[in-house]
Amino acid sequence: MIADHQGQIGHRPLPFGNNMMKDSRSLLVLLALFPTSFAVANSTEYPLEITNCGMDIRFESAPDSTVTMGQSATETLYALGLSDRVSGTSVWFNPVLPEFSEVDANIERLADNDPSFESVVNKRPELVAAQYEWHVGPTGSVASRDQFHELGIATYIMPADCDTKDNTTGGDGTRIDAFSPEHVYKGITELAAIFDVQEAGEALVADLAAREANAIAQAEALELPQDLSAVFWFSSPDQSADPYVAGRLGAPGYMMDALGIDNVIQSDEEWPNVGWESIARADPDIIVVAHMDRRRFPADDIENKLEFLHNDPVAREMSAVREGRIIEMDAHAMSATLRTIFGLEALSESLSTLSFEP
């Protein structure tokens, strides 16, 4: 199920250039997020060596051409102002963020899902940037990192997919520690260093960190019930099958922990299959359902999700369904990406519209 989990929510445009945090407290928070060597926006000194997902990689200069595998890698490079360095994209589940629609329209999409090894190599990239280790890991669905490296093509995997995760367990992998947005910020910072655009990296991280803090503060002001619980439903293999729901250590688990919500799913797997009977027994106060354009499974369609919840004899008896506490969220925000912060904002805002009176 790797790369099966992505969608779209409202959000503010990302900042560029000098639109950074101005007060000293926010600046201190920002600087704390960066490795010491990247704390100030100096130019990159090449050769640059980085350990990425357990592999040492070296850059003699900023890559001129990059192929991306995964929407997160693509949108991160766009947000850093590097669209002119992207020669091909792949693994899409929703439209690109609106602010990047114009630049994205001029870049070749090699595939909506996994690209072929040949299609990537034919673009002659200097770098392949992947969202998921599954695509370029030891048994990569596209190719292994070694296969790319033998051709002189560097690889970079977004740290959010490997820093706290064991991807050798199959499926979507198993979290060995809780996801944190700092892993997203690390990916932004390292890509900014690789391409020598540290100022853009600092501005992007500053904005996301500020939005993260604001969303948490807004939820705290709501004085929500202390025993509030939720389940995040991404999709299902078919309408009657056990759903893919969020484990406790991934991006949805982070959102729930940050806002003081208990996850009724205690698995360390990224997206375990859990039966509706078990979910109904836990009776979550809130159900968060993924919205996406992808149509791999019938339950990818949010209308099918809602129809199931309101008509299935087990699901319709849950408190969240009876009380109308169902929240729609961008599926891509449910993965460990920069959109996770948008998901946190959407969840915080939605909580203010719900009633939790007995």
XYZ file of C-alpha atoms in Angstrom:
358
model
C 0.000 0.000 0.000
C 2.987 2.373 -0.162
C 2.078 5.597 -1.942
C -1.612 4.708 -1.759
C -2.307 7.440 0.738
C -2.790 11.001 -0.515
C -5.995 14.202 -1.425
C -6.845 18.362 -0.908
C -7.802 21.011 1.670
C -7.911 24.756 1.821
C -4.687 26.434 2.847
C -2.743 29.642 2.650
C -0.172 30.103 -0.118
C 3.383 29.275 0.882
C 5.744 32.224 1.350
C 8.853 32.919 -0.672
C 11.733 35.397 -0.608
C 11.613 37.739 2.397
C 8.215 36.735 3.767
C 9.690 35.199 6.921
C 8.856 35.331 10.626
C 9.752 38.728 12.030
C 9.518 38.387 15.788
C 12.510 37.086 17.753
C 10.654 34.213 19.398
C 9.655 32.694 16.070
C 13.188 33.147 14.758
C 14.586 31.182 17.699
C 12.083 28.396 17.044
C 13.119 28.372 13.401
C 16.845 28.187 14.094
C 16.322 25.332 16.539
C 14.857 23.261 13.733
C 17.976 23.381 11.582
C 21.159 21.333 11.874
C 24.001 23.540 13.103
C 25.703 23.605 9.704
C 22.548 25.010 8.068
C 21.434 27.409 10.834
C 22.433 30.473 8.825
C 21.616 30.892 5.143
C 25.159 30.614 3.824
C 26.014 29.317 0.388
C 26.614 25.587 0.138
C 30.237 24.524 0.078
C 30.689 21.697 -2.398
C 31.378 18.876 -2.357
C 28.429 18.374 0.003
C 28.066 15.057 1.807
C 24.807 13.993 3.466
C 23.713 10.740 5.077
C 20.241 10.064 3.712
C 18.131 7.111 4.862
C 21.238 5.170 5.848
C 23.264 5.946 2.717
C 26.028 8.507 2.259
C 25.456 10.702 -0.788
C 27.794 13.306 -2.249
C 27.135 16.308 -4.475
C 29.917 18.051 -6.373
C 27.492 20.834 -7.351
C 23.787 21.626 -7.338
C 21.896 19.210 -9.634
C 20.718 20.770 -12.877
C 18.044 18.148 -13.543
C 15.865 16.169 -11.143
C 13.144 13.556 -11.561
C 10.729 13.239 -8.657
C 8.853 10.165 -7.455
C 6.134 11.270 -5.102
C 4.038 14.382 -4.714
C 5.837 15.437 -1.546
C 9.251 15.555 -3.223
C 7.786 17.441 -6.177
C 5.937 20.057 -4.133
C 8.912 20.578 -1.824
C 11.153 21.409 -4.782
C 8.482 23.709 -6.220
C 8.121 25.435 -2.838
C 11.885 26.017 -2.789
C 11.640 27.759 -6.158
C 13.349 24.910 -7.990
C 10.770 24.032 -10.646
C 13.326 24.874 -13.345
C 15.474 21.996 -12.022
C 12.631 19.444 -12.275
C 12.571 17.605 -15.603
C 9.942 14.976 -14.799
C 7.475 14.021 -12.062
C 5.562 10.890 -11.054
C 3.383 9.332 -8.343
C 0.477 11.756 -8.150
C -2.744 11.369 -6.181
C -4.219 14.874 -6.267
C -3.751 18.107 -8.164
C -0.602 20.021 -7.373
C -0.935 22.823 -4.838
C -2.715 25.712 -6.604
C 0.209 28.097 -6.328
C 2.322 25.687 -8.384
C -0.204 24.759 -11.068
C 1.331 27.044 -13.690
C 4.901 25.772 -13.322
C 3.771 22.165 -13.008
C 1.871 22.380 -16.299
C 5.195 22.847 -18.114
C 6.921 19.829 -16.564
C 6.543 16.341 -18.020
C 4.549 13.890 -15.932
C 6.222 10.524 -16.485
C 3.433 8.618 -14.736
C 0.567 9.195 -12.347
C 1.820 6.197 -10.391
C 5.205 4.433 -10.472
C 7.318 5.419 -13.490
C 9.404 2.882 -15.366
C 13.137 2.811 -14.728
C 13.719 3.553 -18.406
C 11.466 6.624 -18.413
C 13.400 8.098 -15.479
C 16.831 7.350 -16.924
C 15.822 8.735 -20.319
C 15.371 12.166 -18.720
C 19.101 12.056 -17.858
C 18.624 13.454 -14.346
C 21.475 14.180 -11.986
C 19.162 13.460 -9.046
C 16.131 11.302 -8.325
C 14.162 12.666 -5.352
C 11.707 10.149 -3.894
C 8.963 10.485 -1.313
C 8.970 6.796 -0.417
C 11.887 4.463 0.154
C 9.685 1.775 -1.369
C 10.326 3.237 -4.831
C 14.135 3.213 -4.700
C 14.997 0.991 -1.747
C 16.830 -2.348 -1.870
C 13.864 -3.903 -3.683
C 12.594 -0.652 -5.183
C 9.459 -0.806 -7.297
C 11.197 1.453 -9.834
C 14.846 0.537 -9.194
C 17.285 0.330 -6.314
C 19.438 3.263 -5.302
C 22.480 1.270 -6.405
C 21.041 0.894 -9.912
C 20.688 4.654 -10.195
C 24.082 5.316 -8.631
C 25.779 2.967 -11.107
C 24.542 5.324 -13.833
C 25.851 8.383 -12.004
C 22.378 9.450 -10.825
C 22.197 10.498 -7.181
C 19.146 9.574 -5.091
C 17.508 11.369 -2.185
C 14.609 9.986 -0.127
C 12.485 12.338 1.967
C 13.594 11.680 5.593
C 9.997 11.591 6.838
C 9.701 8.142 5.262
C 12.726 6.572 6.905
C 14.027 8.488 9.931
C 11.527 6.872 12.333
C 10.356 4.016 10.143
C 11.300 0.449 9.258
C 10.399 -0.096 5.607
C 11.605 -3.701 5.547
C 8.401 -4.973 7.187
C 6.403 -4.786 3.953
C 3.336 -2.754 3.024
C 3.581 0.819 4.216
C 6.256 -0.039 6.752
C 6.222 0.209 10.534
C 7.024 3.268 12.582
C 9.672 2.591 15.215
C 9.205 6.048 16.700
C 6.641 8.810 16.325
C 6.648 11.008 13.243
C 7.357 14.684 13.846
C 7.178 17.629 11.418
C 10.874 18.087 12.165
C 11.481 15.209 9.745
C 9.660 17.179 7.034
C 11.636 20.278 7.941
C 14.847 18.238 7.743
C 13.984 17.212 4.178
C 13.318 20.816 3.206
C 16.569 21.957 4.817
C 18.692 19.259 3.182
C 17.212 19.791 -0.276
C 17.785 23.520 0.144
C 21.444 22.780 0.941
C 21.811 20.359 -1.990
C 20.527 23.035 -4.391
C 22.157 25.978 -2.578
C 18.874 27.775 -1.821
C 19.101 27.903 1.972
C 17.238 31.193 2.303
C 14.198 29.719 0.569
C 14.455 26.657 2.826
C 14.524 28.765 5.970
C 11.527 30.810 4.812
C 9.493 27.699 4.052
C 10.288 26.009 7.354
C 9.574 29.234 9.259
C 6.123 29.511 7.721
C 5.225 25.870 8.317
C 6.497 25.964 11.916
C 4.483 29.111 12.639
C 1.346 27.588 11.153
C 1.901 24.426 13.184
C 2.176 26.407 16.435
C -0.876 28.511 15.597
C -3.049 25.466 14.844
C -2.086 23.872 18.166
C -2.795 27.092 20.064
C -6.225 27.420 18.434
C -7.155 23.890 19.484
C -5.927 24.455 23.033
C -8.174 27.503 23.281
C -11.211 25.324 22.549
C -10.808 23.444 25.864
C -11.808 20.171 24.238
C -12.855 17.128 26.292
C -9.823 15.357 27.715
C -10.942 11.924 26.498
C -11.651 12.955 22.901
C -10.870 10.164 20.420
C -10.676 9.754 16.641
C -9.936 7.415 13.756
C -8.448 8.403 10.387
C -9.831 6.380 7.449
C -7.761 6.537 4.294
C -9.380 3.972 2.007
C -10.411 0.311 1.707
C -9.559 -2.419 -0.818
C -13.307 -2.679 -1.500
C -16.459 -1.342 0.098
C -16.958 -4.282 2.457
C -13.272 -4.884 3.330
C -11.461 -3.819 6.475
C -10.377 -0.181 6.022
C -6.872 1.215 5.943
C -6.743 3.399 9.043
C -3.939 5.438 10.568
C -1.621 3.875 13.101
C -0.576 5.771 16.180
C 2.935 6.866 15.106
C 2.415 8.325 11.619
C 1.355 11.788 10.485
C -2.291 11.428 11.638
C -1.011 10.187 14.994
C 1.096 13.329 15.252
C -1.952 15.507 14.486
C -4.023 13.789 17.139
C -1.279 13.982 19.767
C -0.640 17.653 18.985
C -4.315 18.538 19.474
C -4.935 16.314 22.489
C -6.933 13.579 20.745
C -6.604 9.850 21.404
C -6.159 7.551 18.420
C -8.371 4.478 18.838
C -5.921 2.573 16.605
C -2.827 1.630 18.598
C -0.893 -0.194 15.869
C 2.658 0.901 14.972
C 1.982 0.045 11.328
C 1.619 3.089 9.105
C -1.789 2.075 7.692
C -3.059 -1.181 9.239
C -6.254 -2.937 8.154
C -8.715 -2.884 11.064
C -12.251 -4.291 11.039
C -15.237 -2.013 11.445
C -16.459 -4.096 14.367
C -13.274 -3.265 16.288
C -13.514 0.411 15.352
C -17.179 0.528 16.348
C -16.382 -1.007 19.743
C -13.844 1.759 20.313
C -16.554 4.247 19.236
C -14.355 7.235 18.270
C -15.792 10.702 18.841
C -14.489 11.851 15.435
C -13.967 10.131 12.102
C -11.551 11.812 9.679
C -11.983 10.616 6.096
C -9.513 11.111 3.256
C -10.466 13.113 0.179
C -8.504 12.274 -2.979
C -8.740 12.277 -6.747
C -7.114 8.871 -7.118
C -9.501 6.011 -7.885
C -7.512 2.848 -7.254
C -10.093 1.493 -4.813
C -13.860 2.175 -4.623
C -13.392 3.730 -1.177
C -10.953 6.271 -2.615
C -14.126 8.184 -3.529
C -15.173 10.145 -0.461
C -18.836 9.862 -1.440
C -18.502 6.094 -1.156
C -16.939 6.497 2.280
C -19.787 8.698 3.474
C -22.431 6.415 1.982
C -20.885 3.458 3.802
C -20.692 5.254 7.143
C -24.325 6.324 7.014
C -25.755 3.026 5.792
C -23.615 0.175 7.098
C -25.472 -1.375 10.084
C -22.315 -1.353 12.224
C -20.709 1.940 11.150
C -23.880 4.026 11.322
C -24.251 3.313 15.048
C -20.948 4.960 15.944
C -21.248 8.211 17.901
C -19.258 10.159 15.332
C -21.697 9.177 12.568
C -24.859 9.718 14.627
C -23.641 13.115 15.872
C -22.308 14.293 12.512
C -18.671 14.471 13.631
C -17.114 13.413 10.323
C -14.251 15.558 9.019
C -12.956 15.490 5.434
C -9.206 15.945 4.972
C -6.748 16.064 2.097
C -5.426 12.526 1.849
C -1.937 13.798 1.016
C -1.966 15.655 4.347
C -2.369 12.266 6.056
C 1.082 11.258 4.774
C 4.304 12.585 6.272
C 4.662 15.629 4.006
C 4.637 19.414 4.222
C 0.854 19.112 3.705
C 0.644 17.490 7.149
C 0.725 21.006 8.563
C -2.261 21.919 6.375
C -4.038 18.848 7.741
C -3.274 19.948 11.295
C -4.778 23.352 10.498
C -7.871 21.796 8.930
C -8.401 19.495 11.904
C -7.978 22.339 14.392
C -10.432 24.522 12.480
C -12.962 21.706 12.145
C -12.903 21.004 15.882
C -14.200 24.508 16.504
C -17.353 23.690 14.516
C -18.230 20.444 16.336
C -20.269 19.910 19.465
C -19.139 17.429 22.067
C -21.969 17.910 24.526
C -23.123 14.634 26.160
